[in-house]
Amino acid sequence: MSSCAADPPPPRQQTEVAAAPDDGSAGGSQIVVAIDTIGSGLNPHLIADQGPVTNAVAAMTLPSPFRPVATPGGTEWMPDTSLLSSAEVTSTQPFTVTYRLNQNAQWSDGLPVSADDFSYLWRQMISQPDVIDPAGYQQITDVASRSGGKEAVVTFGGNYPAWRQLFSGLLPSHVLRGTPGGFQTGMDTGLPPSAGPFSINTIDRSRDEVRLIRNDRYWTTPSVVDKVYLRRIGDTGQLAESVRADDTGAVSITAGPALATQLGAIPGVVTGRQPDSRVLGVTVNTRTPEMSDVSIRHAILGLVDTRLLTAASAGDAVVTPFGNTLFAPTDRGYTPVNRPALSPAQALELLRSAGYAPAAASGSPRGAGAATASPENSAVASAPASPGDSPQSPAASSPTESVASSTSAVPDSDSASLPEGVARIEHDGTPLQIQVGVVAGDQRAASAAASLVDQLRSLGIESSVQSVAGSALYGTALSTSGVDLIVGWSSTAIDPATRFASRTACQPNPSGVPPTTPAPTTAAPTTAAPTTPAAEGAAASTVPTATTTSPTAPPPGAQDSFAGNVSGLCDPVLSRIAAQAIATPDPIPSLRAAESDFAARYVYLPVYQDSLFTLAGSTVVGVPRTGPVQTGIFGTAATWNVKADK
């Protein structure tokens, strides 16, 4: 492969542009945007870093060949002429795309945006853990540099109609490449260079604030305002007062009807509701001995009451519950899916088929931290009486309000104790133990995970929640069987066919493209496809029959070849379907046909899609109420302004 720069750009002296700390009092026009929290990181390509602020900062500071534009027919990807002179398919044998870059495009430290940035992102996306849906990048066989680095020639192994979505949010390779762990953490601290209309001036995690200022090295139309501050504004009362006083010009937060009504009643404001690109779900790690058995996966995911997970995680925020495993509610082609949940008896029957059963005698708590089962936290107590009242996979296609009133922080659960009187599920005296992983610091995912653990314990399954740093959770924790399930976020910013291919990828990393750091994941066991996909309308009184072959699990620590495939499922049937779908201009029919087959592997359980309450205050101009799901309201931030008399 010749992905290194064959025609490098001429040497250029790098200049350091030291931004003076900005305390907000230096003058100039500014807009303060109220947010929830910065999150764990600011790399838009990492699963653990997903969040509204990460998307906002990427939209304002990172270059992209194409930008999403919301249309009545869905999202269209339009060329960004500030970065591109042109981009076109220049060959179909092999499929090749040539990107010609604006000669003036440069990072805020003075170095040019070049083909090296394309090559760097490609290499990271096919080799690093914790990356978001990398199947599109896995189609690439080479990224070559031409014309002094201002032309990137990208060669694919096959047809890839969604190529315009690739390389969105290019990263400053010249900075990250030389930094240990640069791809994983290099965007989170310091002042990473920008090639957008704004650059980062300050990242203050203690205050949940990111300050952005106009990028003076931006080569095309500069931003209208001098500064945009993304800032958490205290409690709801403080936020309302800040909007009334015109100290906060815009809002983009998770919020329920009460707060939305309170803020919407302030004179002069305009409000909206923006679907977020994040989807909360439960993903199974098929690399662990227990989760390699489809019967156990079916029993556990089939028992989970997603209504309880939504209540625990979302609080009173408006979210959209759904059950379709391949399409999110904002995807073109989405259709509601409602699968009946399992009864406790059905779940136990599936566990028995895998060799597990309740202990002969279990009448006392196991450990000092035993909890008491109750209808509020027990999946058994809330099991539906009929298939028509399923709590597992709501078929809702519009935002709904969660039944809980607040979201509380949940510490790690070190005890796998069971409620008093609940028999332990075991095999030959060895208990079935489930470790549920969440990204450290993700309060909403942790709350959902705690609810899931409550439900499993109520059936007799010893379970606990483990908070792990993002790169470790989606790397070594998966590969060494450190977690059986992950409760976390996935992205709807990528098309459904690419997401499906990423979740079923079996191909190894392209030969000759070694990881920049040792890949901390392991080869996934192959789980045979059920011979009969689960029928969506199956009667609740019938115990589903799961058919599988015994997978051969690799030893812990073996190199994993599935970058981005969180579950590790390698199913040849699904992989073939995904390969066909990703190469098809309109994959919706084939994806709809494959949805029930993928669901029947029981590796993923969707819970809800998040949404954001948006507000534009009376002093700002040009702040939209909605935008594309990928960027939200921030895709047009360069054109925002403040009223002249303010």
XYZ file of C-alpha atoms in Angstrom:
646
model
C 0.000 0.000 0.000
C 1.155 3.505 -0.730
C -0.860 5.478 1.778
C 2.107 7.538 2.865
C 2.602 10.875 1.139
C 4.199 10.124 -2.218
C 4.140 13.803 -3.135
C 4.542 15.676 0.146
C 3.827 19.375 0.521
C 6.785 21.742 0.611
C 8.375 22.298 4.017
C 6.669 24.982 6.013
C 7.727 26.604 9.235
C 5.226 25.826 11.961
C 4.226 28.840 13.987
C 2.724 28.726 17.424
C -0.361 30.862 17.846
C -0.770 31.312 21.572
C -4.324 32.318 22.376
C -4.565 34.625 25.336
C -6.885 33.354 28.058
C -10.298 34.899 27.592
C -12.257 35.786 30.702
C -15.164 37.184 28.698
C -14.376 40.797 29.507
C -12.116 41.634 26.566
C -14.962 42.998 24.443
C -16.209 41.898 21.052
C -19.488 40.273 20.155
C -20.234 36.981 21.852
C -23.025 34.449 22.229
C -23.325 32.213 25.277
C -24.988 28.858 24.589
C -26.316 26.902 27.569
C -25.348 23.214 27.501
C -25.632 20.199 29.804
C -22.045 18.990 30.137
C -18.864 18.793 28.097
C -18.716 15.009 28.380
C -15.693 12.746 28.579
C -13.839 13.971 25.476
C -13.995 15.974 22.260
C -12.999 13.498 19.542
C -16.097 13.142 17.318
C -14.896 9.736 16.073
C -14.884 7.979 19.466
C -17.891 6.166 20.904
C -17.090 7.262 24.452
C -16.826 10.934 23.442
C -20.243 11.128 21.791
C -22.359 14.024 22.936
C -23.965 17.290 21.844
C -20.944 19.386 22.848
C -18.515 17.152 20.954
C -20.683 17.499 17.853
C -20.950 21.261 18.339
C -17.213 21.807 18.725
C -16.469 19.582 15.723
C -18.953 21.484 13.553
C -17.333 24.807 14.443
C -13.635 23.868 14.419
C -12.935 20.802 12.255
C -12.900 20.694 8.437
C -15.118 18.292 6.478
C -15.261 17.669 2.717
C -19.056 17.466 2.894
C -21.547 18.937 5.346
C -24.976 17.550 6.278
C -27.972 19.618 5.205
C -31.466 18.824 6.478
C -34.056 18.508 3.700
C -37.683 17.309 3.688
C -36.475 14.007 2.212
C -33.742 13.512 4.804
C -30.135 14.555 5.238
C -28.178 15.462 2.116
C -24.384 15.728 2.116
C -23.254 18.852 0.271
C -19.647 19.774 -0.593
C -17.981 22.298 1.681
C -16.323 24.645 -0.777
C -14.198 26.210 1.944
C -12.209 22.952 2.050
C -12.858 21.413 -1.364
C -12.124 22.608 -4.842
C -13.772 19.413 -6.058
C -14.517 15.830 -5.051
C -15.622 13.188 -7.502
C -15.559 9.521 -8.361
C -12.663 9.288 -10.806
C -12.769 5.528 -11.387
C -15.111 2.616 -10.837
C -12.484 -0.118 -11.418
C -11.419 0.105 -8.661
C -13.834 2.529 -7.038
C -11.785 5.701 -6.522
C -12.634 9.146 -5.188
C -10.343 12.123 -5.714
C -10.539 15.057 -3.302
C -8.926 18.314 -4.452
C -8.374 20.652 -1.533
C -8.488 24.418 -1.380
C -4.903 25.647 -1.656
C -5.484 28.088 1.204
C -6.971 25.570 3.649
C -4.813 25.536 6.769
C -4.871 24.697 10.445
C -4.825 27.503 12.971
C -1.135 26.820 13.692
C -0.276 27.613 10.075
C 0.226 24.122 8.630
C -1.844 23.156 5.573
C -4.841 20.844 5.620
C -3.565 18.051 3.402
C -3.969 14.471 2.230
C -1.968 13.434 5.296
C -5.000 14.336 7.409
C -7.171 12.035 5.278
C -4.669 9.193 5.583
C -4.275 9.655 9.334
C -8.013 9.500 10.016
C -8.385 6.414 7.807
C -5.604 4.568 9.648
C -7.012 5.388 13.068
C -10.555 4.392 12.149
C -9.494 0.897 11.062
C -7.101 0.187 13.914
C -8.184 1.956 17.094
C -10.707 0.731 19.661
C -13.742 2.839 20.559
C -14.286 4.197 17.023
C -17.753 4.987 15.683
C -19.014 2.715 12.891
C -15.793 2.356 10.838
C -17.128 0.065 8.089
C -16.886 2.835 5.488
C -13.212 3.340 6.263
C -12.688 -0.418 6.174
C -13.745 -0.331 2.530
C -10.694 1.816 1.741
C -7.532 0.132 0.489
C -5.327 3.187 -0.055
C -5.119 6.933 0.521
C -2.500 8.543 -1.713
C -1.206 12.109 -1.710
C -0.831 14.103 -4.914
C -0.184 17.721 -5.926
C 1.897 18.634 -2.923
C -0.592 17.146 -0.486
C -3.533 19.124 -1.838
C -5.055 16.125 -3.600
C -6.162 12.966 -1.773
C -6.833 9.933 -3.969
C -8.877 7.386 -2.028
C -9.176 3.858 -3.422
C -11.865 1.452 -2.237
C -12.141 -2.307 -2.394
C -15.649 -2.023 -3.798
C -18.473 0.352 -4.552
C -19.353 2.612 -1.613
C -22.229 5.023 -2.397
C -22.024 6.710 1.027
C -18.466 7.972 0.435
C -19.519 11.599 0.993
C -19.968 10.872 4.696
C -16.331 9.851 5.117
C -13.621 12.144 6.505
C -16.152 14.339 8.273
C -14.315 16.068 11.091
C -10.716 15.772 9.897
C -8.212 15.870 12.741
C -4.857 17.728 12.904
C -2.651 14.741 12.122
C 0.597 16.692 12.479
C -0.203 17.267 16.151
C -1.904 14.021 17.140
C 0.500 11.691 15.327
C 3.410 12.682 17.554
C 1.449 12.634 20.796
C 1.233 9.414 22.858
C -2.396 8.342 22.724
C -3.039 11.332 20.491
C -6.105 9.943 18.751
C -7.736 8.876 22.012
C -7.003 11.944 24.145
C -5.274 14.602 22.036
C -8.471 16.568 21.379
C -9.424 16.761 25.052
C -6.754 19.007 26.532
C -4.691 22.019 25.571
C -5.685 23.950 22.470
C -5.945 21.548 19.510
C -5.553 23.344 16.164
C -8.667 24.301 14.235
C -9.443 24.519 10.534
C -12.948 25.900 10.920
C -14.396 29.369 11.484
C -13.752 29.082 15.234
C -10.869 27.806 17.330
C -10.827 26.597 20.921
C -9.636 29.174 23.420
C -10.369 27.382 26.684
C -11.590 23.973 27.841
C -12.683 24.236 31.481
C -14.024 20.906 32.707
C -14.528 22.113 36.262
C -17.100 24.619 34.970
C -18.324 22.520 32.031
C -17.338 25.257 29.609
C -15.703 25.458 26.180
C -14.818 28.921 24.897
C -14.403 29.362 21.166
C -13.083 32.441 19.414
C -12.942 33.515 15.791
C -10.170 31.652 13.952
C -7.978 34.422 12.541
C -6.300 31.981 10.162
C -9.574 30.890 8.574
C -9.062 31.439 4.865
C -12.629 32.114 3.758
C -15.562 34.102 5.181
C -14.850 34.690 8.892
C -17.409 34.119 11.601
C -19.708 37.045 12.296
C -19.407 36.975 16.085
C -16.061 37.049 17.850
C -16.825 34.413 20.471
C -19.153 31.526 21.209
C -19.159 30.165 24.748
C -20.639 26.726 25.446
C -21.415 26.817 29.141
C -23.417 24.949 31.752
C -25.679 27.439 33.544
C -26.413 26.180 37.060
C -29.877 24.895 37.927
C -33.135 25.500 36.073
C -33.888 28.695 37.976
C -30.466 30.144 37.221
C -30.790 29.173 33.565
C -34.175 30.883 33.260
C -32.845 34.040 34.906
C -29.793 34.027 32.625
C -32.041 33.864 29.552
C -34.278 36.664 30.884
C -31.244 38.864 31.495
C -29.937 38.159 27.972
C -26.725 36.749 29.443
C -27.498 33.468 27.671
C -28.341 33.926 24.002
C -29.073 30.327 23.030
C -29.850 26.986 24.650
C -29.180 23.403 23.545
C -29.885 20.997 26.408
C -31.782 17.875 27.340
C -34.989 19.023 28.982
C -38.444 17.864 29.902
C -41.765 19.596 29.262
C -41.681 21.590 32.505
C -38.363 23.309 31.809
C -39.218 23.761 28.135
C -42.471 25.477 29.109
C -40.741 27.676 31.673
C -38.077 28.870 29.236
C -40.505 29.150 26.323
C -42.650 31.605 28.284
C -39.836 34.174 28.448
C -40.729 37.083 26.115
C -38.863 37.271 22.825
C -37.446 33.741 22.734
C -38.009 31.109 20.038
C -37.850 27.423 20.985
C -37.588 24.097 19.212
C -36.878 20.405 19.652
C -33.765 18.923 17.976
C -33.224 15.148 17.614
C -29.770 14.224 18.886
C -27.479 11.809 17.076
C -27.037 9.701 20.223
C -28.924 6.479 20.830
C -28.752 4.656 24.162
C -28.640 0.880 23.968
C -27.365 -2.352 25.476
C -24.673 -4.226 23.545
C -23.625 -7.778 24.350
C -19.965 -8.807 24.353
C -20.047 -12.182 22.591
C -16.360 -12.724 23.410
C -17.183 -13.819 26.971
C -17.938 -17.513 27.556
C -21.441 -16.788 28.826
C -22.427 -14.335 26.110
C -21.133 -16.568 23.322
C -24.272 -18.652 23.925
C -27.257 -17.210 22.056
C -29.697 -18.755 24.557
C -28.175 -16.767 27.412
C -28.113 -13.601 25.319
C -31.755 -14.112 24.413
C -32.754 -14.685 28.029
C -30.998 -11.571 29.294
C -31.943 -9.097 26.566
C -35.437 -10.540 26.304
C -36.064 -9.955 29.987
C -34.907 -6.321 30.114
C -37.658 -3.764 30.581
C -36.426 -0.820 28.520
C -39.086 1.425 30.041
C -37.276 1.150 33.367
C -33.935 1.874 31.709
C -35.424 4.947 30.045
C -36.921 6.193 33.294
C -33.648 5.737 35.167
C -31.485 7.279 32.449
C -33.534 10.088 30.925
C -35.396 11.334 33.963
C -38.086 13.742 32.775
C -36.205 14.600 29.563
C -38.036 14.113 26.280
C -36.645 11.098 24.424
C -37.866 8.711 21.728
C -38.043 5.043 22.778
C -37.769 2.536 19.936
C -37.114 -1.138 19.235
C -35.755 -1.311 15.670
C -32.213 -2.740 15.823
C -31.048 -1.328 12.447
C -32.915 1.965 12.043
C -33.192 4.842 14.510
C -36.305 7.050 14.536
C -34.547 9.815 12.572
C -33.256 7.461 9.850
C -34.828 7.416 6.428
C -36.519 4.024 6.191
C -37.316 3.716 9.897
C -40.344 1.633 10.854
C -41.512 0.932 14.418
C -40.795 -2.533 15.786
C -42.422 -4.001 18.872
C -41.099 -7.308 20.168
C -42.805 -8.995 23.105
C -40.645 -9.230 26.188
C -39.972 -12.588 27.787
C -41.738 -13.673 30.917
C -39.535 -14.863 33.804
C -40.576 -18.439 33.021
C -39.490 -18.092 29.402
C -36.158 -16.581 30.417
C -35.525 -19.409 32.873
C -36.346 -21.987 30.201
C -33.755 -20.448 27.880
C -31.187 -20.443 30.672
C -31.926 -24.099 31.379
C -31.268 -24.903 27.727
C -27.800 -23.398 28.262
C -27.200 -25.466 31.392
C -28.175 -22.894 34.026
C -30.928 -23.239 36.608
C -31.966 -21.786 39.977
C -30.023 -23.205 42.907
C -31.853 -25.893 44.840
C -32.024 -23.754 47.949
C -31.486 -20.036 48.195
C -33.332 -18.173 50.909
C -30.896 -15.609 52.216
C -29.095 -12.581 50.864
C -25.684 -13.231 49.349
C -23.522 -10.432 50.678
C -24.029 -7.420 52.853
C -25.381 -5.229 50.106
C -28.486 -7.243 49.298
C -31.440 -5.236 48.052
C -35.123 -5.984 48.279
C -36.992 -6.663 45.077
C -39.866 -4.315 44.342
C -42.135 -3.521 41.417
C -40.160 -0.322 40.863
C -36.879 -2.086 40.109
C -37.918 -5.576 39.151
C -38.331 -6.768 35.602
C -40.236 -9.738 36.988
C -42.785 -7.515 38.683
C -43.337 -5.482 35.528
C -43.529 -8.312 33.019
C -46.368 -7.788 30.559
C -49.569 -9.721 30.881
C -49.925 -10.116 27.152
C -47.931 -9.673 23.949
C -49.800 -6.470 23.251
C -48.336 -4.758 26.310
C -44.626 -5.252 25.873
C -42.247 -3.156 27.941
C -39.155 -4.309 26.113
C -39.221 -2.529 22.769
C -41.667 0.362 22.509
C -42.788 1.071 18.981
C -42.938 4.802 19.584
C -41.871 7.027 16.730
C -42.274 10.400 18.475
C -40.633 11.837 21.606
C -42.199 10.820 24.893
C -41.656 11.943 28.450
C -39.946 9.511 30.793
C -41.873 8.559 33.913
C -39.010 9.429 36.269
C -38.505 12.923 37.574
C -34.739 13.006 37.889
C -31.505 11.251 37.044
C -29.139 10.387 39.860
C -25.498 9.437 39.815
C -24.888 5.724 40.258
C -21.643 4.440 41.802
C -20.015 1.218 40.727
C -21.737 -1.828 42.135
C -19.100 -4.093 43.663
C -21.577 -6.504 45.150
C -23.395 -9.030 43.012
C -25.722 -9.930 45.892
C -29.273 -11.040 45.262
C -32.542 -9.956 46.875
C -33.668 -12.025 49.809
C -35.553 -15.123 48.771
C -34.323 -15.111 45.148
C -32.608 -18.316 44.051
C -29.231 -17.903 42.410
C -28.927 -18.933 38.756
C -25.985 -21.307 38.452
C -24.378 -24.144 36.511
C -22.886 -27.003 38.552
C -22.565 -24.695 41.534
C -20.981 -21.845 39.566
C -23.179 -18.745 39.480
C -24.062 -16.918 36.290
C -22.379 -13.552 36.798
C -22.859 -10.582 34.486
C -20.580 -7.541 34.466
C -22.206 -4.446 32.953
C -19.764 -1.815 31.696
C -20.329 1.923 31.313
C -18.043 4.804 30.382
C -16.723 6.414 33.545
C -18.462 9.713 34.198
C -21.485 8.970 32.007
C -24.226 9.484 34.564
C -27.142 8.656 32.280
C -25.631 5.391 31.047
C -24.694 4.444 34.607
C -28.254 5.004 35.792
C -29.601 2.782 33.019
C -26.999 0.127 33.820
C -27.972 0.140 37.493
C -31.601 -0.431 36.518
C -30.571 -3.287 34.239
C -28.596 -4.882 37.071
C -31.620 -4.585 39.358
C -33.697 -6.479 36.827
C -31.134 -9.258 36.401
C -30.711 -9.705 40.155
C -34.455 -10.014 40.551
C -34.279 -13.156 38.414
C -31.317 -14.565 40.340
C -28.463 -13.463 38.080
C -25.541 -12.000 40.004
C -24.686 -8.708 38.302
C -22.736 -5.524 38.883
C -21.885 -2.246 37.139
C -18.300 -1.376 36.256
C -17.299 2.178 35.282
C -14.326 2.112 32.914
C -12.488 4.766 30.897
C -13.798 4.867 27.332
C -10.759 3.550 25.460
C -10.360 0.734 27.987
C -14.061 -0.148 28.037
C -14.242 -0.488 24.253
C -10.774 -2.075 24.121
C -9.293 -4.307 26.790
C -12.524 -4.696 28.775
C -14.142 -6.243 25.710
C -11.175 -8.292 24.564
C -10.324 -9.778 27.955
C -13.948 -10.563 28.849
C -13.938 -7.866 31.504
C -17.540 -6.952 30.717
C -20.456 -9.004 29.415
C -22.699 -6.084 28.497
C -22.131 -2.421 27.716
C -24.779 0.196 28.333
C -23.782 3.149 26.208
C -24.359 5.374 23.236
C -24.203 4.658 19.535
C -24.458 7.178 16.718
C -27.105 7.866 14.100
C -24.802 10.311 12.293
C -23.713 7.520 9.923
C -26.082 5.854 7.457
C -27.812 2.633 8.625
C -26.035 0.382 6.094
C -22.619 1.446 7.362
C -23.734 0.992 10.970
C -25.004 -2.506 10.175
C -21.757 -3.425 8.421
C -19.750 -2.111 11.378
C -21.725 -4.264 13.813
C -21.281 -7.433 11.773
C -17.732 -6.918 10.457
C -15.657 -10.076 10.251
C -12.831 -8.926 8.004
C -9.409 -8.288 9.539
C -7.624 -4.987 9.290
C -6.220 -4.464 5.780
C -2.811 -6.079 5.426
C 0.035 -3.642 5.633
C -1.903 -1.169 7.768
C -0.776 -1.904 11.323
C -2.361 -0.161 14.279
C -0.453 2.878 15.488
C -0.739 1.392 18.959
C -1.370 -2.237 19.926
C -5.053 -2.888 19.405
C -6.457 -3.899 22.805
C -9.227 -6.122 21.519
C -9.528 -9.814 20.772
C -10.859 -12.034 18.057
C -14.560 -12.637 18.447
C -16.152 -16.059 18.603
C -18.333 -16.987 15.699
C -21.937 -17.519 16.650
C -24.033 -19.472 14.197
C -27.214 -17.879 12.946
C -30.474 -19.165 14.337
C -32.157 -21.315 11.745
C -35.468 -19.615 12.418
C -35.494 -15.858 13.081
C -37.687 -14.813 15.954
C -41.104 -13.767 14.765
C -41.985 -10.262 15.865
C -45.499 -11.213 16.769
C -44.744 -14.500 18.543
C -47.146 -15.322 21.348
C -45.817 -14.631 24.816
C -46.922 -18.056 26.031
C -44.602 -19.845 23.629
C -41.024 -20.336 24.776
C -38.761 -19.310 21.867
C -36.338 -21.960 20.709
C -32.810 -20.671 20.164
C -30.620 -22.724 17.858
C -26.872 -22.299 17.811
C -23.625 -24.123 17.414
C -21.013 -24.039 20.132
C -18.581 -21.270 19.236
C -14.891 -21.681 19.748
C -13.819 -18.773 21.908
C -10.301 -17.436 21.391
C -7.968 -17.134 24.351
C -8.210 -13.816 26.199
C -5.794 -11.259 24.827
C -5.773 -12.574 21.275
C -5.684 -9.774 18.726
C -9.120 -8.619 17.706
C -9.666 -7.939 14.023
C -12.983 -6.168 14.352
C -12.321 -2.464 14.862
C -15.629 -0.891 15.782
C -17.557 -4.153 16.155
C -18.431 -3.782 19.815
C -20.325 -7.055 20.190
C -17.643 -9.088 18.388
C -20.356 -11.041 16.573
C -18.989 -12.606 13.402
C -21.904 -14.081 11.495
C -21.142 -14.993 7.867
C -24.788 -14.706 6.831
C -25.217 -11.216 8.263
C -21.803 -10.155 6.993
C -22.779 -11.055 3.436
C -26.043 -9.132 3.744
C -24.198 -6.129 5.174
C -21.578 -6.221 2.410
C -24.323 -6.124 -0.205
C -26.229 -3.347 1.584
C -23.211 -1.070 1.983
C -22.499 -1.269 -1.768
C -26.107 -0.552 -2.795
C -27.353 2.974 -3.577
C -30.643 2.231 -1.798
C -30.029 -0.296 0.994
C -33.319 0.297 2.818
C -35.206 -2.749 1.440
C -32.398 -5.177 2.259
C -31.888 -3.669 5.709
C -35.574 -3.938 6.511
C -35.482 -7.582 5.457
C -32.414 -8.240 7.620
C -33.633 -6.461 10.750
C -35.391 -9.448 12.295
C -32.421 -11.707 11.506
C -30.017 -9.329 13.234
C -32.363 -8.943 16.201
C -32.505 -12.748 16.517
C -28.760 -12.843 17.266
C -29.501 -10.913 20.484
C -26.407 -8.734 20.538
C -28.057 -5.316 20.665
C -31.079 -3.846 22.430
C -31.980 -0.230 21.578
C -33.494 1.857 24.354
C -34.109 5.427 23.154
C -32.888 8.239 20.925
C -32.004 11.425 22.753
C -33.292 14.897 21.905
C -32.342 18.470 22.729
C -34.454 21.459 23.675
C -33.267 24.493 21.723
C -33.843 28.186 22.281
C -32.781 31.391 20.559
C -32.959 34.476 22.743
C -34.206 37.920 21.846
C -30.690 39.341 21.381
C -29.370 36.871 18.788
C -29.871 36.594 15.033
C -29.572 33.503 12.859
C -29.622 30.819 15.557
C -31.894 28.057 14.186
C -34.298 25.965 16.205
C -33.291 22.731 14.470
C -30.586 21.391 12.191
C -29.203 18.139 10.810
C -28.959 15.375 13.384
C -25.170 15.281 12.892
C -24.507 18.913 13.870
C -27.693 20.181 15.475
C -28.036 23.941 15.524
C -24.267 24.516 15.372
C -23.735 23.856 11.668
C -24.514 27.525 10.952
C -22.689 29.024 13.947
C -20.367 31.072 11.717
C -23.364 33.138 10.562
C -24.849 33.806 14.004
C -24.954 37.424 15.124
C -26.127 39.653 17.935
C -28.554 42.507 17.413
C -26.865 45.832 16.828
C -28.674 47.574 19.683
C -27.621 44.989 22.235
